[in-house]
Tab-separated table of C-alpha atoms and ligand atoms in Angstrom:
chain	number	residue	atom	x	y	z
A	1	MET	CA	63.531	23.431	62.796
A	2	ASN	CA	64.934	22.219	58.830
A	3	VAL	CA	68.374	23.932	59.663
A	4	ALA	CA	68.586	21.678	63.060
A	5	ASP	CA	67.436	18.760	61.265
A	6	SER	CA	70.100	19.116	58.547
A	7	ARG	CA	73.002	19.689	60.890
A	8	ARG	CA	72.281	16.823	62.547
A	9	LEU	CA	72.157	14.559	59.195
A	10	ALA	CA	75.087	16.447	57.954
A	11	SER	CA	77.043	15.071	61.607
A	12	ALA	CA	76.051	11.656	60.825
A	13	LEU	CA	76.546	11.542	57.242
A	14	GLU	CA	80.251	12.642	58.365
A	15	GLN	CA	80.693	9.925	60.887
A	16	MET	CA	79.938	7.807	58.492
A	17	GLY	CA	82.958	9.265	56.159
A	18	TYR	CA	81.561	12.000	53.800
A	19	GLU	CA	82.685	15.385	53.681
A	20	PRO	CA	81.031	18.330	51.973
A	21	THR	CA	80.761	19.923	48.748
A	22	LEU	CA	79.094	23.471	47.383
A	23	LYS	CA	79.084	21.633	44.184
A	24	PRO	CA	75.829	19.307	43.053
A	25	GLU	CA	77.385	17.918	40.520
A	26	GLN	CA	79.948	16.540	42.337
A	27	ALA	CA	78.033	15.018	45.397
A	28	ASP	CA	77.330	11.225	45.882
A	29	VAL	CA	74.648	11.878	48.018
A	30	ILE	CA	72.160	14.903	47.680
A	31	VAL	CA	69.763	15.743	50.795
A	32	LEU	CA	66.272	17.691	50.156
A	33	ASN	CA	64.934	18.912	53.039
A	34	THR	CA	61.312	20.196	52.828
A	35	CYS	CA	59.487	22.842	54.365
A	36	VAL	CA	55.385	23.332	52.967
A	37	VAL	CA	53.996	25.760	55.586
A	38	ARG	CA	52.602	27.278	52.645
A	39	GLN	CA	52.489	26.354	48.672
A	40	SER	CA	55.342	29.009	47.622
A	41	ALA	CA	57.475	26.490	50.020
A	42	GLU	CA	56.393	23.713	48.657
A	43	ASN	CA	56.527	24.904	45.030
A	44	LYS	CA	60.475	26.004	45.846
A	45	ALA	CA	60.599	22.569	46.877
A	46	ILE	CA	59.512	20.622	43.945
A	47	GLY	CA	61.433	22.905	41.549
A	48	ARG	CA	64.348	22.167	43.512
A	49	LEU	CA	63.689	18.508	43.765
A	50	SER	CA	63.006	18.986	39.136
A	51	SER	CA	66.613	20.438	38.527
A	52	LEU	CA	68.299	17.339	40.351
A	53	ARG	CA	66.764	15.272	37.844
A	54	PRO	CA	69.228	15.448	35.470
A	55	LEU	CA	72.273	14.954	37.959
A	56	LYS	CA	70.388	11.329	38.271
A	57	ASP	CA	70.368	10.930	34.983
A	58	LYS	CA	74.089	11.441	34.348
A	59	ASN	CA	75.449	9.449	37.937
A	60	PRO	CA	72.235	6.699	38.484
A	61	ASP	CA	74.514	5.832	41.643
A	62	LEU	CA	73.726	9.145	43.106
A	63	VAL	CA	71.746	8.999	45.976
A	64	ILE	CA	68.775	11.668	46.574
A	65	ASN	CA	67.105	11.966	49.697
A	66	LEU	CA	64.015	13.769	49.658
A	67	MET	CA	63.000	14.841	53.279
A	68	GLY	CA	61.356	16.726	55.700
A	69	CYS	CA	57.452	18.322	55.513
A	70	LEU	CA	56.835	16.911	51.562
A	71	ILE	CA	57.190	13.589	53.214
A	72	GLY	CA	55.865	13.677	56.245
A	73	VAL	CA	55.722	11.230	58.883
A	74	ARG	CA	53.049	8.882	58.322
A	75	GLY	CA	55.478	9.084	54.670
A	76	ASN	CA	54.639	9.991	50.986
A	77	THR	CA	54.212	7.095	48.965
A	78	GLN	CA	52.993	8.688	46.043
A	79	ILE	CA	56.165	10.813	45.753
A	80	GLN	CA	58.583	8.054	44.866
A	81	SER	CA	56.130	7.305	41.751
A	82	ARG	CA	56.007	11.068	40.745
A	83	PHE	CA	60.069	11.708	41.250
A	84	PRO	CA	61.685	8.504	40.177
A	85	TRP	CA	64.578	9.709	40.405
A	86	VAL	CA	64.427	9.654	44.157
A	87	ASP	CA	66.211	6.878	46.406
A	88	VAL	CA	64.866	7.437	49.498
A	89	VAL	CA	62.528	9.465	51.278
A	90	SER	CA	62.676	10.942	54.990
A	91	PRO	CA	60.197	12.044	57.724
A	92	PRO	CA	61.014	15.324	59.391
A	93	SER	CA	63.937	14.944	61.546
A	94	ASP	CA	64.701	11.441	60.838
A	95	PRO	CA	67.888	10.673	59.709
A	96	GLU	CA	67.425	7.072	59.568
A	97	PRO	CA	65.698	6.033	56.076
A	98	LEU	CA	69.185	7.407	54.149
A	99	LEU	CA	71.766	6.347	56.813
A	100	THR	CA	69.813	2.347	56.776
A	101	LEU	CA	70.352	2.767	52.757
A	102	LEU	CA	74.278	4.192	52.711
A	103	ASN	CA	75.016	1.342	55.099
A	104	GLU	CA	73.196	-1.286	52.446
A	105	ARG	CA	74.737	0.110	49.744
A	106	ALA	CA	78.195	0.049	51.481
A	107	GLY	CA	77.575	-3.663	52.128
A	108	LYS	CA	77.939	-3.412	55.586
A	109	ALA	CA	77.574	-6.633	57.560
A	110	ASP	CA	75.515	-5.214	60.393
A	111	GLU	CA	73.750	-2.217	59.634
A	112	GLN	CA	71.464	-2.337	62.381
A	113	ALA	CA	74.041	-2.149	64.892
A	114	SER	CA	75.784	0.977	62.603
A	115	VAL	CA	72.893	2.759	62.127
A	116	ALA	CA	72.249	2.774	66.250
A	117	GLU	CA	76.065	3.913	66.192
A	118	THR	CA	75.124	7.058	64.834
A	119	ASN	CA	72.317	7.206	66.190
A	120	ALA	CA	73.860	7.496	69.884
A	121	VAL	CA	75.785	10.485	68.703
A	122	LEU	CA	73.050	12.448	67.424
A	123	ASP	CA	70.741	11.718	70.380
A	124	GLY	CA	72.000	14.805	72.936
A	125	ASP	CA	75.850	14.783	71.853
A	126	LEU	CA	75.718	16.421	68.424
A	127	VAL	CA	79.048	16.742	66.732
A	128	LEU	CA	79.298	19.669	64.367
A	129	PRO	CA	79.929	19.304	60.883
A	130	LYS	CA	83.389	20.051	60.246
A	131	HIS	CA	82.585	23.231	58.253
A	132	GLU	CA	81.193	24.479	61.198
A	133	GLN	CA	83.670	23.223	63.549
A	134	GLY	CA	85.007	26.594	65.671
A	135	LYS	CA	82.562	28.826	63.428
A	136	LEU	CA	79.491	28.195	64.747
A	137	VAL	CA	78.242	30.895	66.898
A	138	SER	CA	74.093	30.084	67.003
A	139	ALA	CA	72.383	26.741	66.895
A	140	TYR	CA	69.285	25.540	67.157
A	141	ILE	CA	67.699	22.970	69.733
A	142	PRO	CA	64.774	21.117	69.132
A	143	ILE	CA	63.070	20.874	72.170
A	144	VAL	CA	59.509	20.474	71.081
A	145	LEU	CA	58.641	18.134	68.396
A	146	GLY	CA	55.381	18.091	65.968
A	147	CYS	CA	52.052	20.005	67.163
A	148	SER	CA	48.484	19.138	68.042
A	149	HIS	CA	46.721	22.328	68.348
A	150	ALA	CA	45.467	22.231	65.008
A	151	CYS	CA	45.407	25.578	64.216
A	152	ALA	CA	42.602	25.767	61.090
A	153	TYR	CA	45.212	26.655	58.579
A	154	CYS	CA	48.237	24.884	59.715
A	155	ILE	CA	49.778	21.499	57.710
A	156	ILE	CA	52.273	21.270	60.649
A	157	PRO	CA	50.828	18.960	63.030
A	158	SER	CA	49.970	16.231	59.883
A	159	ARG	CA	53.358	16.832	59.007
A	160	ARG	CA	55.331	16.503	61.867
A	161	GLY	CA	53.087	14.441	63.902
A	162	ARG	CA	51.749	15.245	67.085
A	163	GLU	CA	53.614	17.341	69.663
A	164	HIS	CA	56.499	15.789	71.858
A	165	SER	CA	59.161	16.923	74.156
A	166	ARG	CA	62.588	15.538	73.870
A	167	PRO	CA	63.914	14.339	77.409
A	168	TYR	CA	65.237	17.137	79.808
A	169	GLN	CA	68.433	15.457	79.834
A	170	GLU	CA	69.239	14.861	76.185
A	171	ILE	CA	68.369	18.805	75.936
A	172	LEU	CA	70.796	19.911	78.243
A	173	GLN	CA	73.222	17.609	76.977
A	174	GLU	CA	73.393	18.621	73.789
A	175	ALA	CA	73.573	22.103	74.676
A	176	ARG	CA	76.950	20.950	76.670
A	177	SER	CA	78.341	20.030	73.555
A	178	LEU	CA	77.572	22.676	71.625
A	179	ALA	CA	78.786	24.789	74.291
A	180	ARG	CA	82.525	22.731	74.016
A	181	GLN	CA	82.696	23.172	70.219
A	182	GLY	CA	82.244	26.624	70.732
A	183	VAL	CA	78.698	27.955	70.261
A	184	LYS	CA	77.712	30.809	72.170
A	185	GLU	CA	74.159	30.906	72.092
A	186	ILE	CA	70.882	28.227	71.436
A	187	THR	CA	67.596	28.734	70.219
A	188	LEU	CA	65.335	26.466	71.410
A	189	LEU	CA	62.710	25.492	69.250
A	190	GLY	CA	58.774	24.191	69.109
A	191	GLN	CA	55.903	25.089	67.540
A	192	ILE	CA	54.558	25.828	70.395
A	193	VAL	CA	57.979	26.014	72.464
A	194	ASP	CA	55.994	27.021	76.137
A	195	ARG	CA	54.400	23.714	76.563
A	196	TYR	CA	57.727	21.871	76.278
A	197	GLY	CA	57.379	18.928	79.046
A	198	LEU	CA	53.392	18.636	79.421
A	199	ASP	CA	53.900	15.635	77.570
A	200	LEU	CA	56.819	14.170	79.806
A	201	PRO	CA	56.486	11.967	83.228
A	202	GLU	CA	58.019	14.628	85.737
A	203	LYS	CA	56.452	17.456	83.901
A	204	PRO	CA	59.394	19.654	83.428
A	205	THR	CA	58.790	23.319	82.597
A	206	LEU	CA	60.618	25.834	79.839
A	207	ALA	CA	61.174	27.682	82.841
A	208	ALA	CA	63.112	25.595	84.676
A	209	LEU	CA	64.861	24.145	81.704
A	210	LEU	CA	66.760	27.710	80.557
A	211	ARG	CA	67.554	28.247	84.292
A	212	ASP	CA	69.692	24.348	84.107
A	213	LEU	CA	70.906	25.935	80.704
A	214	SER	CA	71.888	29.105	81.737
A	215	GLU	CA	74.238	27.559	84.054
A	216	ILE	CA	76.385	25.961	81.355
A	217	LYS	CA	79.583	27.378	80.961
A	218	GLY	CA	80.375	29.246	77.613
A	219	LEU	CA	77.000	29.421	76.487
A	220	LYS	CA	76.292	33.575	76.582
A	221	ARG	CA	72.679	33.689	75.430
A	222	ILE	CA	69.623	31.548	75.090
A	223	ARG	CA	66.878	32.316	72.899
A	224	PHE	CA	63.651	30.434	72.131
A	225	LEU	CA	60.672	30.450	69.639
A	226	THR	CA	57.621	30.031	68.895
A	227	SER	CA	55.385	30.881	71.616
A	228	HIS	CA	51.728	30.583	71.502
A	229	PRO	CA	49.788	33.043	73.678
A	230	SER	CA	47.747	30.845	75.495
A	231	TRP	CA	50.622	29.049	76.906
A	232	MET	CA	53.093	32.093	78.193
A	233	THR	CA	52.880	31.516	82.160
A	234	ASP	CA	53.956	33.763	84.332
A	235	ASP	CA	56.805	31.916	85.357
A	236	LEU	CA	58.417	31.732	81.817
A	237	LEU	CA	58.342	35.831	81.861
A	238	ASP	CA	59.819	36.070	85.032
A	239	ALA	CA	62.632	33.106	84.087
A	240	VAL	CA	63.638	35.393	81.327
A	241	ALA	CA	63.250	38.872	83.009
A	242	GLU	CA	65.274	37.016	85.620
A	243	LEU	CA	68.141	35.223	83.479
A	244	SER	CA	70.815	36.872	82.302
A	245	LYS	CA	71.482	34.703	79.657
A	246	VAL	CA	68.185	34.322	78.327
A	247	CYS	CA	67.628	37.278	75.832
A	248	PRO	CA	64.518	39.600	76.013
A	249	HIS	CA	62.903	39.020	73.212
A	250	ILE	CA	59.414	36.912	72.391
A	251	GLU	CA	58.421	35.845	69.337
A	252	VAL	CA	54.571	35.385	70.080
A	253	PRO	CA	52.078	35.473	66.757
A	254	ILE	CA	48.661	37.011	66.800
A	255	GLN	CA	47.814	35.559	63.211
A	256	ALA	CA	44.504	37.842	62.912
A	257	GLY	CA	43.583	41.293	65.108
A	258	ALA	CA	39.494	40.018	64.676
A	259	ASP	CA	38.349	37.680	66.909
A	260	GLU	CA	35.815	36.118	64.483
A	261	VAL	CA	38.817	35.657	62.381
A	262	LEU	CA	40.794	34.225	65.639
A	263	ARG	CA	37.884	31.953	66.166
A	264	THR	CA	37.851	30.125	62.643
A	265	MET	CA	41.077	29.990	63.077
A	266	ARG	CA	41.200	28.247	66.008
A	267	ARG	CA	43.981	29.621	67.918
A	268	GLY	CA	42.402	29.805	71.283
A	269	TYR	CA	42.381	33.033	72.410
A	270	THR	CA	40.601	36.422	71.894
A	271	ALA	CA	42.661	40.259	70.896
A	272	GLN	CA	41.942	41.474	73.940
A	273	ALA	CA	43.737	38.740	76.010
A	274	TYR	CA	46.634	39.509	73.358
A	275	ARG	CA	46.700	42.917	74.470
A	276	ASP	CA	46.844	41.724	78.101
A	277	LEU	CA	49.597	39.540	77.227
A	278	ILE	CA	51.906	41.895	75.761
A	279	GLY	CA	51.195	44.144	78.158
A	280	ARG	CA	52.171	41.746	80.830
A	281	ILE	CA	55.633	40.568	78.899
A	282	ARG	CA	56.558	44.286	78.845
A	283	THR	CA	55.984	45.209	82.645
A	284	ARG	CA	57.587	41.982	83.558
A	285	ILE	CA	60.526	41.678	80.778
A	286	PRO	CA	62.107	45.569	80.813
A	287	GLY	CA	62.977	46.191	77.433
A	288	VAL	CA	61.765	43.146	75.814
A	289	SER	CA	61.385	42.712	72.229
A	290	ILE	CA	58.660	41.381	70.802
A	291	ALA	CA	57.670	39.406	67.327
A	292	THR	CA	54.618	38.768	65.720
A	293	ASP	CA	52.995	36.302	62.998
A	294	ILE	CA	50.037	37.547	61.069
A	295	ILE	CA	48.163	35.534	58.132
A	296	VAL	CA	46.062	38.002	56.138
A	297	GLY	CA	42.997	36.588	53.754
A	298	PHE	CA	41.831	34.179	55.253
A	299	PRO	CA	38.836	32.705	54.615
A	300	GLY	CA	35.731	35.324	55.715
A	301	GLU	CA	38.347	38.237	56.132
A	302	THR	CA	36.318	41.150	55.493
A	303	ASP	CA	38.008	44.071	55.003
A	304	GLU	CA	36.738	45.185	58.294
A	305	GLN	CA	38.759	42.193	60.126
A	306	PHE	CA	41.408	43.182	58.375
A	307	GLN	CA	41.506	46.670	59.590
A	308	GLU	CA	40.900	45.494	63.242
A	309	THR	CA	44.627	44.027	62.993
A	310	TYR	CA	45.715	46.891	60.942
A	311	GLN	CA	44.788	49.079	64.356
A	312	LEU	CA	45.999	45.994	66.711
A	313	LEU	CA	49.451	46.256	65.415
A	314	ASN	CA	49.206	49.895	65.074
A	315	ASP	CA	48.766	50.260	68.771
A	316	LEU	CA	50.921	47.117	70.119
A	317	ARG	CA	53.909	48.665	68.101
A	318	MET	CA	55.740	45.451	67.354
A	319	ASP	CA	59.462	45.111	66.808
A	320	VAL	CA	59.091	42.509	64.007
A	321	ALA	CA	56.004	41.396	61.928
A	322	HIS	CA	56.419	38.692	59.837
A	323	LEU	CA	54.361	38.718	57.353
A	324	ALA	CA	52.096	36.248	55.578
A	325	ARG	CA	49.494	35.787	52.351
A	326	TYR	CA	46.878	32.827	53.473
A	327	SER	CA	47.468	29.542	51.410
A	328	PRO	CA	45.287	27.039	51.745
A	329	ARG	CA	47.173	23.702	52.497
A	330	GLU	CA	46.245	20.445	51.662
A	331	GLY	CA	44.051	18.311	54.623
A	332	THR	CA	43.670	21.167	57.198
A	333	TYR	CA	40.521	22.203	58.490
A	334	SER	CA	40.380	25.764	55.973
A	335	ALA	CA	41.546	24.120	53.246
A	336	ARG	CA	38.836	21.060	53.510
A	337	LYS	CA	35.573	23.509	54.457
A	338	LEU	CA	36.174	27.119	53.718
A	339	ALA	CA	36.410	28.946	50.422
A	340	ASP	CA	39.765	30.669	49.722
A	341	ASP	CA	37.550	33.531	49.147
A	342	VAL	CA	39.820	36.905	49.618
A	343	PRO	CA	41.269	37.668	46.062
A	344	GLU	CA	44.939	37.219	45.593
A	345	GLU	CA	45.100	41.049	44.731
A	346	GLU	CA	42.946	41.774	47.706
A	347	LYS	CA	45.913	39.612	50.168
A	348	MET	CA	48.715	41.634	48.805
A	349	ARG	CA	46.875	44.798	49.020
A	350	ARG	CA	46.448	43.976	52.828
A	351	PHE	CA	50.308	42.555	53.484
A	352	ARG	CA	51.326	45.476	51.619
A	353	LEU	CA	49.455	48.010	54.554
A	354	LEU	CA	50.878	45.913	57.139
A	355	GLU	CA	54.365	45.828	55.294
A	356	GLU	CA	54.318	49.482	55.439
A	357	LEU	CA	53.004	50.044	58.569
A	358	GLN	CA	55.548	47.666	60.261
A	359	GLU	CA	57.814	49.232	58.244
A	360	GLU	CA	57.495	52.630	60.172
A	361	ILE	CA	56.913	50.980	63.331
A	362	SER	CA	60.140	49.110	63.574
A	363	ALA	CA	62.124	52.027	61.997
A	364	GLU	CA	60.608	54.100	65.238
A	365	ILE	CA	61.720	51.436	67.490
A	366	ASN	CA	65.401	51.411	66.291
A	367	ALA	CA	65.898	54.622	66.170
A	368	ARG	CA	65.645	54.724	69.880
A	369	TYR	CA	69.172	52.516	69.415
A	370	ARG	CA	70.746	55.539	67.638
A	371	ASP	CA	73.906	56.567	70.178
A	372	THR	CA	73.734	54.426	72.927
A	373	THR	CA	75.789	51.158	73.479
A	374	VAL	CA	74.391	47.494	73.151
A	375	ALA	CA	76.313	44.154	73.791
A	376	VAL	CA	76.286	42.365	69.935
A	377	LEU	CA	76.928	38.818	69.743
A	378	PHE	CA	79.197	38.721	66.534
A	379	GLU	CA	78.219	35.449	64.130
A	380	GLU	CA	79.792	36.393	60.971
A	381	GLN	CA	81.848	38.253	58.781
A	382	SER	CA	80.068	39.122	55.030
A	383	ARG	CA	81.017	41.537	52.590
A	384	GLY	CA	83.469	42.692	54.589
A	385	ARG	CA	81.690	43.987	57.766
A	386	TRP	CA	80.572	41.529	60.592
A	387	ARG	CA	77.390	41.142	61.149
A	388	GLY	CA	76.111	40.331	65.077
A	389	ARG	CA	72.651	40.558	66.727
A	390	THR	CA	71.547	42.369	70.021
A	391	PRO	CA	70.221	40.800	72.786
A	392	THR	CA	67.028	41.758	71.134
A	393	ASN	CA	67.555	40.344	68.232
A	394	LYS	CA	68.124	43.661	66.528
A	395	LEU	CA	70.947	42.739	63.334
A	396	VAL	CA	73.794	45.073	63.272
A	397	PHE	CA	76.835	45.371	61.141
A	398	VAL	CA	80.271	46.697	62.019
A	399	GLU	CA	83.414	47.435	60.071
A	400	SER	CA	86.519	46.129	61.989
A	401	ASP	CA	90.083	44.011	61.067
A	402	ARG	CA	89.394	42.470	64.357
A	403	ASP	CA	88.664	39.160	64.750
A	404	LEU	CA	85.278	39.554	66.122
A	405	LEU	CA	83.673	35.596	65.727
A	406	GLY	CA	82.218	34.591	68.718
A	407	GLN	CA	82.671	37.607	70.720
A	408	GLU	CA	80.037	39.812	72.549
A	409	ARG	CA	81.117	43.523	72.520
A	410	ASP	CA	79.790	46.078	73.409
A	411	VAL	CA	78.838	48.569	70.413
A	412	HIS	CA	78.063	52.300	70.191
A	413	ILE	CA	75.029	52.447	67.331
A	414	THR	CA	75.577	55.294	64.882
A	415	TRP	CA	73.177	54.627	62.572
A	416	THR	CA	69.479	52.897	62.330
A	417	GLY	CA	66.978	51.475	59.792
A	418	PRO	CA	64.177	49.242	60.149
A	419	TRP	CA	65.865	45.836	59.386
A	420	SER	CA	68.991	46.780	60.842
A	421	MET	CA	71.895	48.855	62.411
A	422	ILE	CA	75.396	50.303	61.897
A	423	GLY	CA	77.665	50.650	64.565
A	424	THR	CA	81.567	51.337	65.948
A	425	LEU	CA	83.139	48.664	68.636
A	426	ALA	CA	82.744	51.013	72.047
B	501	LIG	N1	53.576	27.189	65.571
B	501	LIG	C1	53.745	28.645	65.720
B	501	LIG	C2	52.306	29.199	65.250
B	501	LIG	O1	51.599	28.803	64.848
B	501	LIG	O2	52.011	30.061	66.266
B	501	LIG	C3	54.244	29.337	64.344
B	501	LIG	C4	55.262	28.669	63.185
B	501	LIG	S1	54.485	28.488	61.317
B	501	LIG	C5	55.348	27.508	61.329
B	501	LIG	C6	54.992	29.504	61.271
B	501	LIG	C7	54.030	30.931	60.892
B	501	LIG	O3	53.535	30.356	59.192
B	501	LIG	C8	52.699	30.801	61.287
B	501	LIG	O4	53.157	31.643	62.810
B	501	LIG	C9	51.486	31.790	60.089
B	501	LIG	O5	52.000	32.821	60.578
B	501	LIG	C10	52.595	30.554	58.916
B	501	LIG	N2	51.559	30.210	58.256
B	501	LIG	C11	50.588	28.855	58.805
B	501	LIG	N3	50.367	28.360	57.924
B	501	LIG	C12	50.072	29.067	56.795
B	501	LIG	C13	49.179	29.128	55.853
B	501	LIG	N4	48.324	28.383	55.659
B	501	LIG	N5	48.971	30.226	55.039
B	501	LIG	C14	49.348	31.214	55.602
B	501	LIG	N6	50.685	31.030	56.296
B	501	LIG	C15	50.922	30.431	56.959
């Protein structure tokens, strides 16, 4: 979400005549787009913000914009008194406060009109920032903003606001515009992406959107994330199976394997329902890869309950598991009402056990790719090797002197590990 929001803002700044620089000390404007999903992310944002102070001391004309979840949709009035070198704060996905300030400073007579002009460019017709033009292969498109689910541990609903879907036509327009600018793959984003459209008058579905997006010339691949187990319909799974451009890769978090923990987390499903769903996904989408998210050490999680999570992961054998240690977040139900009673060392022990198990599973699944040929879409060249992904989202490296950027090529896989693979052009 933040990558997409930052790109939008970079585009708007370029429309106003700004250019990017890699050196903060040369910048006239610095935007820090923040994530606070866990305390570690918030600490990182605060650390980076503190490191900007000397730049502001040296150059008082520098504009520092603090954006994203550290601010939240309701705004954060205290933050500027805590960090007086911040000039302007912006809620997530909202470039307007910064653009208004810059217009004011530039002494634009009709500042409102010029903000509106810039926003018109933002809605739908996203012009890629110059340094990405002709180079960006894969782009994110947020389609559901905010979240109304209120999982007990999650700060996102309070920082990103209530769930609302972007208009259908606006998404199609943005995807077309990205495709015209050379983008080959789009990833549709939402906290519960499968709930797309439920709040819109015509109630369009994600499945319908995938069908229409598939018609766009130039786009080779379409992905979406994150799914919620309670909202994945058979219609959606069938669309993924049917539509050749939609990648057979599903990101659907379980979070915990014990029903009692899932209930306290307010996730709204049982472990058995999740197992059934994974069975349904695998039956309906042959060759699918599945990623999950798991939180260890949620308040009250006993060792037996953790063992249920371990067993579930061992049984279901997902391609990827994003693991996190529970982090109490300000204002959430679990932070207010439940003691963070699993000691840090125990959280770490559980984390490591799952990490080891997942490494084994991922290595085993990826080994099945050895000596096969898969389609890889190449995204960039780094350290002399081309980096791309399979439709199932496996990372593949290929050594080649050719320019493979944005090309989808058949690759013969020669080596596999748990996190990536190596191959040669077939
Ligand atoms: N909206 C999706 C969902 O909840 O299913 C996932 C998006 S969330 C930004 C990414 C992941 O961060 C979650 O799936 C969860 O595993 C993790 N997460 C969220 N809040 C957390 C917390 N308080 N402590 C640890 N991990 C957390």
